[in-house]
Coordinates of C-alpha atoms and ligand atoms in Angstrom, one line a residue:
M982 CA 104.6 -68.4 -16.9
S983 CA 105.9 -65.2 -15.3
V984 CA 109.6 -64.4 -15.1
G985 CA 111.0 -62.2 -12.3
V986 CA 114.5 -60.8 -12.1
W987 CA 116.5 -60.3 -8.9
I988 CA 119.2 -57.6 -9.4
L989 CA 122.2 -57.9 -7.0
G990 CA 123.8 -54.8 -5.5
D991 CA 127.0 -55.1 -7.7
Q992 CA 125.1 -55.7 -11.0
L993 CA 123.7 -52.3 -11.6
G994 CA 123.9 -52.0 -15.4
L995 CA 120.9 -51.8 -17.8
N996 CA 122.8 -54.1 -20.1
Q997 CA 123.1 -56.8 -17.4
A998 CA 122.3 -60.2 -18.7
A999 CA 119.3 -61.2 -16.5
L1000 CA 117.3 -58.2 -17.5
G1001 CA 116.3 -59.6 -20.8
T1002 CA 115.3 -57.6 -23.9
L1003 CA 113.6 -54.3 -24.2
D1004 CA 110.4 -56.0 -25.4
D1005 CA 110.1 -57.8 -22.0
R1006 CA 110.4 -54.7 -20.0
V1007 CA 106.9 -53.4 -19.5
S1008 CA 105.7 -56.6 -17.8
Q1009 CA 108.9 -57.7 -16.1
P1010 CA 108.9 -57.7 -12.3
V1011 CA 112.3 -56.8 -10.9
I1012 CA 113.5 -56.8 -7.3
L1013 CA 116.4 -55.3 -5.5
I1014 CA 117.1 -56.2 -1.9
E1015 CA 119.1 -54.5 0.8
S1016 CA 119.9 -57.1 3.4
L1017 CA 121.2 -56.0 6.8
Q1018 CA 122.6 -59.5 7.4
Q1019 CA 124.8 -59.1 4.4
V1020 CA 126.3 -55.8 5.6
R1021 CA 126.9 -57.1 9.2
E1022 CA 129.3 -59.7 7.8
R1023 CA 132.3 -57.5 8.5
P1024 CA 132.9 -53.9 9.6
Y1025 CA 132.6 -52.4 6.1
H1026 CA 133.7 -48.9 5.3
Q1027 CA 130.8 -46.6 5.9
Q1028 CA 131.2 -45.0 2.4
K1029 CA 131.0 -48.5 0.8
L1030 CA 127.6 -48.9 2.4
V1031 CA 126.5 -45.5 1.2
L1032 CA 127.8 -46.2 -2.3
I1033 CA 126.0 -49.5 -2.6
W1034 CA 122.7 -48.4 -1.1
S1035 CA 122.6 -45.1 -3.0
A1036 CA 123.6 -46.7 -6.3
M1037 CA 121.0 -49.4 -5.9
R1038 CA 118.3 -46.9 -5.1
H1039 CA 119.3 -44.7 -8.1
F1040 CA 119.3 -47.8 -10.3
A1041 CA 115.9 -48.9 -9.1
A1042 CA 114.6 -45.4 -10.1
E1043 CA 116.2 -45.7 -13.5
L1044 CA 114.6 -49.1 -14.0
R1045 CA 111.2 -47.7 -13.1
D1046 CA 111.8 -45.0 -15.7
S1047 CA 112.6 -47.6 -18.3
G1048 CA 109.3 -49.4 -17.7
Y1049 CA 110.1 -52.2 -15.3
Q1050 CA 107.8 -53.1 -12.3
V1051 CA 110.4 -52.5 -9.6
T1052 CA 110.1 -53.7 -6.0
Y1053 CA 112.8 -52.4 -3.6
A1054 CA 113.0 -54.2 -0.3
K1055 CA 115.0 -53.5 2.9
S1056 CA 115.1 -56.6 5.0
E1057 CA 117.2 -58.6 7.5
D1058 CA 117.7 -61.5 4.9
F1059 CA 117.1 -62.1 1.2
E1060 CA 114.7 -65.0 1.4
T1061 CA 111.8 -63.3 3.2
P1062 CA 111.2 -60.5 0.7
L1063 CA 111.9 -62.8 -2.2
K1064 CA 109.2 -65.2 -1.2
V1065 CA 106.6 -62.4 -0.6
W1066 CA 107.4 -60.9 -4.0
I1067 CA 107.4 -64.2 -5.9
Q1068 CA 103.9 -64.9 -4.5
A1069 CA 102.6 -61.4 -5.1
H1070 CA 103.6 -61.5 -8.8
N1071 CA 102.8 -65.2 -9.4
I1072 CA 106.4 -65.6 -10.5
T1073 CA 107.2 -69.1 -11.8
E1074 CA 110.9 -68.5 -12.7
L1075 CA 113.4 -66.3 -10.9
R1076 CA 116.3 -65.1 -13.0
V1077 CA 119.5 -63.9 -11.4
M1078 CA 122.8 -63.1 -13.1
N1079 CA 125.6 -65.3 -11.8
P1080 CA 127.2 -63.5 -8.8
N1081 CA 130.9 -62.7 -8.9
N1082 CA 131.3 -64.2 -5.6
R1083 CA 131.5 -67.9 -4.6
P1084 CA 129.9 -67.7 -1.2
F1085 CA 127.0 -65.6 -2.5
L1086 CA 126.4 -68.2 -5.3
Q1087 CA 126.1 -70.8 -2.6
L1088 CA 123.7 -68.5 -0.6
I1089 CA 121.5 -68.2 -3.7
Q1090 CA 121.5 -71.9 -4.4
N1091 CA 120.5 -72.7 -0.8
L1092 CA 117.5 -70.3 -0.8
Q1093 CA 114.2 -72.1 -0.3
L1094 CA 112.1 -70.5 -3.0
P1095 CA 108.6 -71.4 -4.3
C1096 CA 109.6 -71.2 -8.0
K1097 CA 112.3 -72.3 -10.4
L1098 CA 115.7 -70.5 -10.1
T1099 CA 117.7 -69.8 -13.3
L1100 CA 121.2 -68.4 -13.2
I1101 CA 122.2 -66.4 -16.2
A1102 CA 125.8 -66.2 -17.4
N1103 CA 127.5 -63.0 -16.0
N1104 CA 128.3 -60.4 -18.7
Q1105 CA 130.2 -57.9 -16.5
F1106 CA 133.6 -59.2 -17.7
L1107 CA 135.1 -59.8 -21.1
C1108 CA 136.4 -63.3 -20.4
R1109 CA 133.9 -65.8 -19.2
E1110 CA 134.8 -68.3 -16.5
T1111 CA 134.7 -71.2 -19.0
E1112 CA 137.0 -69.3 -21.4
F1113 CA 139.5 -68.5 -18.6
K1114 CA 139.5 -72.2 -17.6
E1115 CA 140.2 -73.3 -21.1
W1116 CA 143.1 -70.9 -21.3
A1117 CA 144.5 -71.8 -17.9
S1118 CA 144.1 -75.5 -18.0
S1119 CA 146.6 -76.0 -20.8
R1120 CA 149.4 -74.1 -18.9
K1121 CA 151.9 -74.8 -16.2
R1122 CA 152.0 -71.2 -15.0
L1123 CA 149.2 -68.8 -15.1
L1124 CA 151.2 -65.8 -16.3
M1125 CA 149.1 -62.5 -16.5
E1126 CA 151.3 -61.4 -19.4
D1127 CA 150.4 -64.4 -21.5
F1128 CA 146.7 -64.0 -20.7
Y1129 CA 146.9 -60.3 -21.6
R1130 CA 148.5 -61.0 -25.0
V1131 CA 145.8 -63.5 -25.9
S1132 CA 143.1 -61.0 -24.8
R1133 CA 144.7 -58.3 -26.9
Q1134 CA 144.5 -60.5 -29.9
R1135 CA 141.1 -61.9 -29.1
F1136 CA 139.5 -58.4 -28.8
Q1137 CA 141.8 -56.7 -31.3
V1138 CA 142.8 -54.1 -28.8
L1139 CA 146.0 -52.0 -29.7
M1140 CA 146.7 -54.5 -32.5
K1141 CA 148.0 -54.0 -36.0
G1142 CA 147.1 -57.2 -37.7
N1143 CA 148.6 -59.8 -35.4
K1144 CA 151.3 -57.5 -34.1
P1145 CA 151.0 -55.2 -31.1
V1146 CA 150.8 -51.5 -31.9
G1147 CA 154.2 -49.9 -31.3
G1148 CA 156.0 -53.2 -31.7
K1149 CA 155.9 -54.1 -28.0
W1150 CA 153.3 -55.6 -25.8
N1151 CA 154.5 -53.9 -22.6
F1152 CA 155.9 -50.4 -21.9
D1153 CA 156.3 -50.9 -18.2
K1154 CA 159.9 -49.8 -18.0
E1155 CA 158.8 -46.3 -18.9
N1156 CA 156.1 -46.4 -16.2
R1157 CA 158.0 -46.7 -13.0
Q1158 CA 159.3 -43.1 -12.5
P1159 CA 159.7 -41.9 -8.9
P1160 CA 157.9 -38.6 -8.1
K1161 CA 160.0 -35.5 -8.7
G1162 CA 159.4 -31.8 -8.4
K1163 CA 155.9 -30.3 -8.6
L1164 CA 153.6 -32.9 -10.2
N1165 CA 150.6 -30.8 -11.3
T1166 CA 148.2 -33.7 -11.1
P1167 CA 145.0 -33.0 -13.0
P1168 CA 142.1 -32.7 -10.4
A1169 CA 139.8 -35.7 -9.9
I1170 CA 136.0 -35.3 -10.3
W1171 CA 133.9 -35.6 -7.1
F1172 CA 130.2 -35.2 -6.5
E1173 CA 128.0 -33.5 -3.9
P1174 CA 125.6 -36.1 -2.4
D1175 CA 122.0 -35.7 -3.7
G1176 CA 118.8 -36.4 -1.6
I1177 CA 119.0 -40.2 -2.1
T1178 CA 122.7 -40.3 -1.0
Q1179 CA 122.1 -38.0 1.9
E1180 CA 119.4 -40.4 3.1
A1181 CA 121.8 -43.3 2.8
I1182 CA 124.4 -41.3 4.8
A1183 CA 121.9 -40.7 7.6
E1184 CA 121.0 -44.4 7.7
V1185 CA 124.6 -45.4 7.8
K1186 CA 125.2 -42.9 10.7
S1187 CA 122.5 -44.6 12.7
L1188 CA 123.7 -48.2 12.3
S1189 CA 124.1 -50.0 15.6
F1190 CA 126.8 -52.5 14.5
P1191 CA 130.6 -51.9 13.9
T1192 CA 131.6 -50.2 10.7
Y1193 CA 134.9 -48.6 9.6
G1194 CA 136.1 -45.2 8.3
D1195 CA 134.4 -41.8 7.9
V1196 CA 131.1 -41.5 6.2
E1197 CA 131.7 -37.9 5.3
P1198 CA 132.7 -36.2 3.1
F1199 CA 131.1 -38.7 0.7
R1200 CA 132.2 -37.7 -2.7
W1201 CA 131.8 -40.8 -4.9
G1202 CA 129.4 -41.0 -7.9
V1203 CA 126.4 -43.2 -7.5
T1204 CA 124.8 -43.3 -11.0
R1205 CA 125.9 -44.4 -14.4
Q1206 CA 125.9 -40.8 -15.6
Q1207 CA 128.4 -39.8 -12.8
A1208 CA 130.5 -42.9 -13.5
L1209 CA 130.7 -41.8 -17.1
Q1210 CA 131.7 -38.3 -16.1
V1211 CA 134.6 -39.8 -14.0
L1212 CA 135.7 -42.0 -17.0
N1213 CA 135.5 -39.1 -19.4
N1214 CA 137.4 -36.8 -17.1
F1215 CA 140.1 -39.5 -16.7
I1216 CA 140.4 -40.0 -20.5
A1217 CA 140.6 -36.3 -21.2
Q1218 CA 142.8 -35.1 -18.3
R1219 CA 144.7 -38.0 -16.8
L1220 CA 145.2 -40.7 -19.4
P1221 CA 147.7 -38.7 -21.5
T1222 CA 150.2 -38.8 -18.6
F1223 CA 148.8 -41.9 -16.7
G1224 CA 151.9 -44.0 -17.4
P1225 CA 155.1 -42.4 -16.0
Y1226 CA 154.0 -41.9 -12.3
Q1227 CA 151.8 -44.9 -12.0
D1228 CA 153.8 -46.3 -9.1
A1229 CA 154.6 -43.0 -7.4
M1230 CA 153.2 -42.0 -4.0
V1231 CA 153.1 -38.4 -2.7
T1232 CA 151.8 -37.0 0.6
G1233 CA 148.5 -35.3 0.1
E1234 CA 148.2 -36.6 -3.5
E1235 CA 145.7 -39.4 -2.9
T1236 CA 144.8 -40.3 -6.5
M1237 CA 147.8 -39.1 -8.6
W1238 CA 146.9 -39.9 -12.3
H1239 CA 144.8 -42.9 -11.4
S1240 CA 141.3 -43.3 -12.9
L1241 CA 139.2 -43.9 -9.8
I1242 CA 136.8 -46.1 -11.8
S1243 CA 137.1 -49.4 -9.9
P1244 CA 134.1 -48.6 -7.6
Y1245 CA 132.0 -48.1 -10.7
L1246 CA 133.3 -51.0 -12.8
N1247 CA 132.8 -53.4 -9.9
I1248 CA 129.1 -52.6 -9.5
G1249 CA 128.2 -52.6 -13.1
L1250 CA 127.9 -48.8 -13.7
L1251 CA 130.7 -49.1 -16.2
H1252 CA 131.6 -52.0 -18.5
P1253 CA 135.2 -52.9 -19.1
L1254 CA 134.9 -52.9 -22.9
E1255 CA 133.6 -49.3 -23.0
V1256 CA 136.5 -48.2 -20.8
I1257 CA 139.1 -50.0 -23.0
Q1258 CA 137.6 -48.6 -26.2
A1259 CA 137.4 -45.1 -24.8
A1260 CA 141.2 -45.3 -23.9
E1261 CA 142.1 -46.8 -27.3
I1262 CA 140.1 -44.3 -29.3
A1263 CA 141.4 -41.3 -27.3
G1264 CA 145.0 -42.7 -27.8
G1265 CA 144.5 -42.8 -31.6
E1266 CA 142.6 -39.5 -31.9
H1267 CA 145.0 -37.4 -29.8
D1268 CA 148.2 -39.4 -30.5
L1269 CA 148.7 -40.1 -26.8
D1270 CA 151.9 -41.8 -25.6
L1271 CA 151.6 -45.5 -25.9
N1272 CA 153.1 -46.2 -22.5
S1273 CA 150.2 -44.4 -20.9
V1274 CA 147.4 -45.9 -23.1
E1275 CA 148.8 -49.4 -23.1
G1276 CA 149.7 -49.2 -19.4
F1277 CA 146.1 -48.3 -18.6
I1278 CA 144.5 -50.8 -20.9
R1279 CA 146.6 -53.6 -19.4
Q1280 CA 145.1 -52.8 -16.0
I1281 CA 141.6 -53.6 -17.3
L1282 CA 142.0 -56.1 -20.1
G1283 CA 144.9 -57.7 -18.4
W1284 CA 145.0 -57.5 -14.6
R1285 CA 141.3 -57.1 -13.9
E1286 CA 140.1 -59.9 -16.1
Y1287 CA 143.0 -62.2 -15.0
I1288 CA 142.4 -61.6 -11.3
R1289 CA 138.7 -62.5 -11.7
G1290 CA 139.6 -65.5 -13.9
V1291 CA 142.0 -66.9 -11.4
Y1292 CA 139.5 -66.4 -8.6
F1293 CA 137.0 -68.8 -10.3
Y1294 CA 139.8 -71.1 -11.5
V1295 CA 141.4 -72.0 -8.2
D1296 CA 139.9 -74.3 -5.6
A1297 CA 137.2 -72.9 -3.3
D1298 CA 139.6 -73.2 -0.3
Y1299 CA 142.0 -70.6 -1.8
F1300 CA 140.9 -68.1 0.8
Q1301 CA 142.5 -70.3 3.5
K1302 CA 146.0 -70.3 1.9
N1303 CA 148.9 -69.4 4.1
W1304 CA 152.1 -70.6 2.4
F1305 CA 154.4 -68.9 4.9
N1306 CA 152.3 -69.9 7.9
H1307 CA 152.0 -66.3 9.0
T1308 CA 150.1 -65.9 12.2
R1309 CA 150.9 -62.4 13.6
P1310 CA 147.5 -60.7 14.5
L1311 CA 146.5 -57.7 12.5
P1312 CA 147.8 -54.6 14.3
E1313 CA 145.1 -52.4 15.8
F1314 CA 146.4 -49.4 13.7
F1315 CA 144.9 -50.9 10.5
W1316 CA 141.5 -50.0 12.0
D1317 CA 142.7 -46.7 13.5
A1318 CA 145.5 -44.9 11.6
S1319 CA 146.2 -42.5 14.5
K1320 CA 147.7 -45.5 16.3
T1321 CA 150.8 -45.9 14.1
D1322 CA 153.9 -43.7 13.9
L1323 CA 155.2 -45.3 10.7
N1324 CA 154.6 -42.4 8.4
C1325 CA 154.0 -44.4 5.2
L1326 CA 151.4 -46.5 6.9
H1327 CA 149.9 -43.5 8.7
Q1328 CA 149.5 -41.6 5.5
V1329 CA 147.9 -44.4 3.5
L1330 CA 145.6 -45.7 6.3
T1331 CA 144.4 -42.1 7.1
Q1332 CA 143.5 -41.8 3.4
V1333 CA 141.7 -45.1 3.4
E1334 CA 139.7 -44.1 6.5
S1335 CA 138.6 -40.9 4.9
S1336 CA 137.8 -42.2 1.4
G1337 CA 137.9 -46.0 1.1
Y1338 CA 140.5 -45.5 -1.6
A1339 CA 144.3 -46.0 -2.1
H1340 CA 146.0 -46.5 -5.4
H1341 CA 147.6 -49.8 -6.5
I1342 CA 151.1 -49.2 -5.2
Q1343 CA 149.9 -47.9 -1.9
R1344 CA 147.8 -51.1 -1.5
L1345 CA 150.6 -53.4 -2.7
M1346 CA 153.9 -51.9 -1.6
I1347 CA 152.8 -50.2 1.7
L1348 CA 149.8 -52.1 3.1
S1349 CA 150.2 -55.6 1.9
N1350 CA 154.1 -55.4 1.8
F1351 CA 154.0 -54.6 5.5
G1352 CA 151.6 -57.5 6.1
L1353 CA 153.9 -59.9 4.2
I1354 CA 157.2 -59.0 5.8
A1355 CA 155.8 -58.6 9.3
G1356 CA 154.1 -62.0 9.0
I1357 CA 150.5 -60.9 9.5
S1358 CA 147.8 -63.6 9.2
P1359 CA 146.8 -63.5 5.5
Q1360 CA 143.2 -64.1 6.4
E1361 CA 143.1 -61.3 8.9
L1362 CA 144.6 -58.9 6.4
E1363 CA 142.3 -60.0 3.6
N1364 CA 139.3 -59.4 5.9
W1365 CA 140.6 -55.9 6.6
F1366 CA 141.1 -55.1 2.9
H1367 CA 137.6 -56.4 2.2
S1368 CA 136.1 -54.3 4.9
A1369 CA 138.1 -51.1 4.3
F1370 CA 138.0 -50.5 0.5
I1371 CA 135.3 -48.9 -1.5
D1372 CA 135.9 -51.3 -4.4
A1373 CA 136.4 -54.6 -2.5
Y1374 CA 134.5 -57.7 -3.4
D1375 CA 135.3 -61.4 -2.9
W1376 CA 136.6 -62.0 -6.5
V1377 CA 139.0 -59.1 -6.5
M1378 CA 140.1 -59.4 -2.8
Q1379 CA 141.3 -63.0 -2.6
T1380 CA 143.6 -63.1 -5.6
N1381 CA 144.9 -59.6 -5.1
V1382 CA 145.5 -59.8 -1.3
L1383 CA 146.3 -63.4 -0.8
G1384 CA 147.9 -64.1 -4.1
M1385 CA 149.6 -60.9 -5.3
G1386 CA 150.1 -59.0 -2.1
L1387 CA 150.9 -61.8 0.4
F1388 CA 152.1 -64.7 -1.7
A1389 CA 149.9 -66.9 0.5
D1390 CA 149.2 -69.1 -2.5
G1391 CA 152.8 -70.0 -2.9
G1392 CA 153.1 -68.5 -6.3
V1393 CA 149.9 -69.3 -8.3
L1394 CA 149.7 -65.7 -9.2
A1395 CA 153.0 -63.9 -8.6
S1396 CA 156.4 -65.1 -9.7
K1397 CA 158.0 -63.8 -6.5
P1398 CA 156.8 -62.1 -3.3
Y1399 CA 156.3 -58.4 -3.5
A1400 CA 158.5 -57.8 -0.4
A1401 CA 160.4 -54.5 -0.1
S1402 CA 162.3 -52.5 2.5
A1403 CA 162.4 -48.7 3.1
N1404 CA 164.7 -48.4 0.1
Y1405 CA 161.8 -48.9 -2.3
I1406 CA 159.4 -46.7 -0.3
N1407 CA 161.9 -43.9 -0.2
K1408 CA 162.5 -44.2 -3.9
M1409 CA 158.9 -44.1 -4.9
S1410 CA 157.4 -41.7 -2.3
D1411 CA 158.1 -38.7 -0.1
Y1412 CA 156.8 -40.5 3.0
C1413 CA 160.2 -41.2 4.6
R1414 CA 161.0 -37.5 4.8
G1415 CA 158.3 -36.9 7.3
C1416 CA 159.0 -40.0 9.4
K1417 CA 160.4 -40.4 12.9
Y1418 CA 162.2 -43.7 11.8
D1419 CA 165.4 -43.7 10.0
R1420 CA 165.0 -45.3 6.5
T1421 CA 168.7 -46.0 6.2
V1422 CA 169.0 -48.0 9.4
R1423 CA 168.1 -51.7 9.6
S1424 CA 169.3 -52.9 13.0
G1425 CA 170.3 -49.9 15.1
E1426 CA 168.3 -47.4 17.2
N1427 CA 165.4 -45.8 15.3
A1428 CA 165.7 -48.5 12.6
C1429 CA 162.8 -48.4 10.1
P1430 CA 160.5 -51.4 10.8
F1431 CA 160.2 -52.0 7.1
N1432 CA 164.0 -52.7 7.1
F1433 CA 164.2 -55.1 10.0
F1434 CA 161.0 -56.9 9.0
Y1435 CA 162.3 -57.2 5.4
W1436 CA 165.5 -58.9 6.4
D1437 CA 163.8 -61.0 9.0
F1438 CA 161.3 -62.2 6.4
L1439 CA 164.1 -63.2 4.1
A1440 CA 166.0 -65.1 6.9
R1441 CA 162.8 -66.6 8.3
H1442 CA 161.8 -68.1 5.0
R1443 CA 165.2 -68.6 3.4
E1444 CA 164.5 -72.3 2.5
K1445 CA 161.2 -71.6 0.8
L1446 CA 162.4 -68.5 -0.9
Q1447 CA 165.5 -70.1 -2.4
A1448 CA 163.3 -72.4 -4.5
I1449 CA 162.1 -69.2 -6.3
G1450 CA 164.6 -68.4 -9.0
R1451 CA 164.0 -64.6 -9.0
M1452 CA 165.0 -64.5 -5.3
S1453 CA 168.6 -65.7 -5.6
F1454 CA 170.1 -62.2 -6.0
I1455 CA 168.3 -60.9 -2.9
L1456 CA 169.2 -63.9 -0.8
A1457 CA 172.9 -63.4 -1.8
N1458 CA 172.7 -60.0 -0.1
L1459 CA 171.2 -61.7 3.0
D1460 CA 174.2 -64.0 3.1
K1461 CA 176.6 -61.0 3.1
M1462 CA 175.0 -59.6 6.3
P1463 CA 177.2 -59.9 9.4
P1464 CA 175.7 -62.7 11.6
A1465 CA 175.6 -60.5 14.7
E1466 CA 173.5 -57.9 12.8
L1467 CA 171.1 -60.5 11.6
V1468 CA 170.6 -61.7 15.2
T1469 CA 169.7 -58.1 16.3
I1470 CA 167.4 -57.6 13.3
R1471 CA 165.6 -60.8 14.0
Q1472 CA 165.2 -59.9 17.7
K1473 CA 163.8 -56.5 16.8
A1474 CA 161.3 -58.1 14.5
T1475 CA 160.2 -60.6 17.1
E1476 CA 159.9 -58.0 19.8
W1477 CA 158.2 -55.4 17.7
D1478 CA 154.9 -54.3 19.2
S1479 CA 152.6 -52.0 17.3
Ligands
LIG2736 P1 143.8 -47.5 -12.0 O1 145.2 -47.5 -11.5 O2 143.3 -46.3 -12.7 O3 143.6 -48.8 -12.9 C1 142.5 -48.9 -13.8 C2 141.6 -50.1 -13.4 O4 142.3 -51.3 -13.6 C3 141.1 -50.2 -12.0 O5 140.0 -49.4 -11.8 C4 140.8 -51.6 -11.9 O6 139.5 -51.9 -12.4 C5 141.8 -52.3 -12.9 N1 142.8 -53.0 -12.1 C6 144.1 -52.7 -12.1 N2 144.8 -53.6 -11.4 C7 143.9 -54.5 -11.0 C8 144.0 -55.7 -10.2 N3 145.2 -56.1 -9.7 N4 142.9 -56.3 -9.9 C9 141.7 -55.9 -10.4 N5 141.6 -54.8 -11.1 C10 142.7 -54.1 -11.4 N6 140.9 -53.6 -7.0 C11 139.6 -53.5 -6.8 O7 138.9 -53.3 -7.8 N7 139.1 -53.8 -5.6 C12 139.9 -54.1 -4.6 O8 139.4 -54.3 -3.5 C13 141.3 -54.2 -4.8 N8 142.1 -54.5 -3.7 C14 143.4 -54.7 -3.9 C15 144.2 -55.1 -2.9 C16 145.6 -55.3 -3.1 C17 146.5 -55.8 -2.0 C18 146.1 -55.0 -4.4 C19 147.6 -55.2 -4.6 C20 145.3 -54.6 -5.4 C21 144.0 -54.4 -5.2 N9 143.1 -54.0 -6.3 C22 141.8 -53.9 -6.0 C23 143.6 -53.7 -7.6 C24 144.0 -52.2 -7.8 O9 144.8 -51.8 -6.8 C25 142.7 -51.3 -7.9 O10 141.8 -51.8 -8.8 C26 143.0 -49.9 -8.2 O11 143.9 -49.3 -7.3 C27 141.7 -49.1 -8.3 O12 142.0 -47.7 -8.4 P2 141.8 -47.0 -9.8 O13 140.4 -47.3 -10.4 O14 142.2 -45.6 -9.7 O15 142.8 -47.8 -10.7
LIG2737 FE1 157.8 -46.0 6.2 FE2 160.2 -46.6 7.2 FE3 159.9 -44.6 5.4 FE4 159.0 -44.3 7.9 S1 161.2 -44.6 7.3 S2 158.0 -43.7 6.0 S3 158.3 -46.4 8.4 S4 159.5 -46.8 5.1

C-alpha cells in the first residue's frame, strides 16, 4: 500500500495533519496543484494570486528539503494531474486534510480517483468542528463572548486558576479611542519579492481573465520564516500599544497597530496557538498592558475560532441569506476606487486595490456598513470581499460579511446590525475632513450619503429592527425626526446614483 498526500494551497504548514510523521517522509509522495479553473472563479486580487502561488512554490521547495517526493502541478483542473500522479506512484490511498471550505470539500468528494480517499481532521484551528457543534448546540444564542471565555478556560490562556488574569474577561472599553495628535505608529515589516515571487508576479500580469487590484508593489511574506518575522515584529513593536487605537482610522496609516498576520494564519504559515502563546508570554515578560494583550488574544482565540466554528455550524445555504431583502447592485466604485467621491470609501478602497488589506474597522464600519445601510445585495458584496482581500476564504468571508457586516442572517452572529452614520466615521477617523460631503447634514444639499442612507435604513426596516432590543434607543431618535425631513431623506436614498 502506498499513501500519497495532496496539500491544498491554504494548508502550507509542515505540521499539517495529512503529512504524517517524520518517519514516513522519505518515501511519502506529496502533490501540490495550481488549478486555473479555481482562480477563474471570481476576479481575485492579483496580490492574492501571487501570495498563494509563491507560498505554495516555496512550501514545495521546503518539503523537498525535508525529504518528501514532491510533485508540483499546474493545470486547468485538479482531477487530471491527480490521476496521473496516483498512477505514476502506485498510490492506493490519497490523504487530504479537510478543507476549510464547504464547496471545496464537495469538489474533493466528487473527484473520480483511481484510489481510496481519506480526509484527515484539520488541525489549523484550536477548536474542531465537532467541539464547536457541541458548544453551540446547547445554546439559544451563539455569543462570541461565551465561546471565548470557555476557550480561555479550556486552553488556560490569560487565566489564574479559573479566574481571568486582571479580574475581567474583556477590556474593550479601553480599546475604542479615536485617533488624536501624531500617532507614531511602529512601522510594519514588508518584503522584497525574491525570484520565485517575481516569477509569480510575471505570470499574474499575463493572465487573460479578469482580476482585481494592483499586482505591484507586492510586499507580503511568502514563507513561514517571513510570517514569523511579521509575528515577531508585531509582538515586539505593536502589541504593547495594540489596544487603544484598535478601532481608529487615519488617512495614509493603512495598518495602524494591527498585526497583518491574517494572510499567513489563513494559509497555514502560522498556527493560532503559537500566536496566542507569543502574545501571552510577551505580555508577562514585559508587563504589557492587559487591554492590549487580552484585546489581541481575543481576536484569535475568540473571533477567529468562533467565525470558523459558526461557518461549519450553520446550514450550507447560509451564503444565500438576505434577511433585509437587500437588492441594490454593488456600485461600480467597489471595483474602481477612483469612481467614488465619498472620501472614506475612496481612501479604504484605494488601499484595498493597492495591497488587498484593510483593517477590521475599515472593513466593518466603512465598507460593509455602507453596504448594509445602502441596501446592497449581500451576495454581491460578499463576492466582492472574497475577491478583493488578501486573506479572504469561504470560512471567514460568509460569517464576517453576511453575518457580522450585513446582518443578512437575521442575528445568528451579531446582536444588532453594525449600522452607523457619518457621526461614527468622523469620531473614529480623519476621513470627513478631506471630504466634499458635509458630515453634519443628513437631508440638505451636500448631505453625507452615510447620513441619509443610515436614516433611510432605520425607517425602511423599522418593523424588523424594533424586535431587536438593542435598537430601541436608536429607533426613538428616528421617531423624533420631522416627517417632512424623513421624506426628503428617503427620497435622497432612493434616487442616489453612485
Ligand atoms: P488584527 O487586527 O491584528 O487581528 C489579529 C487577528 O485576529 C487577525 O489576523 C485575524 O486572524 C483574527 N481576527 C480578528 N477578527 C477576526 C474575525 N472577525 N474573523 C476572523 N479572524 C479574525 N479576516 C480574514 O482573515 N479574512 C477576511 O477575508 C476577512 N474579511 C472580513 C470582512 C469583514 C466585513 C469583516 C467585518 C471582517 C473580516 N475579517 C477577515 C476579520 C478581520 O477584519 C481581519 O482578520 C483582520 O482585519 C486582519 O488583519 P490583521 O491580521 O492585521 O488583524
Ligand atoms: Fe464619508 Fe460622509 Fe465623512 Fe465623507 S463626510 S468621509 S462620505 S462619512
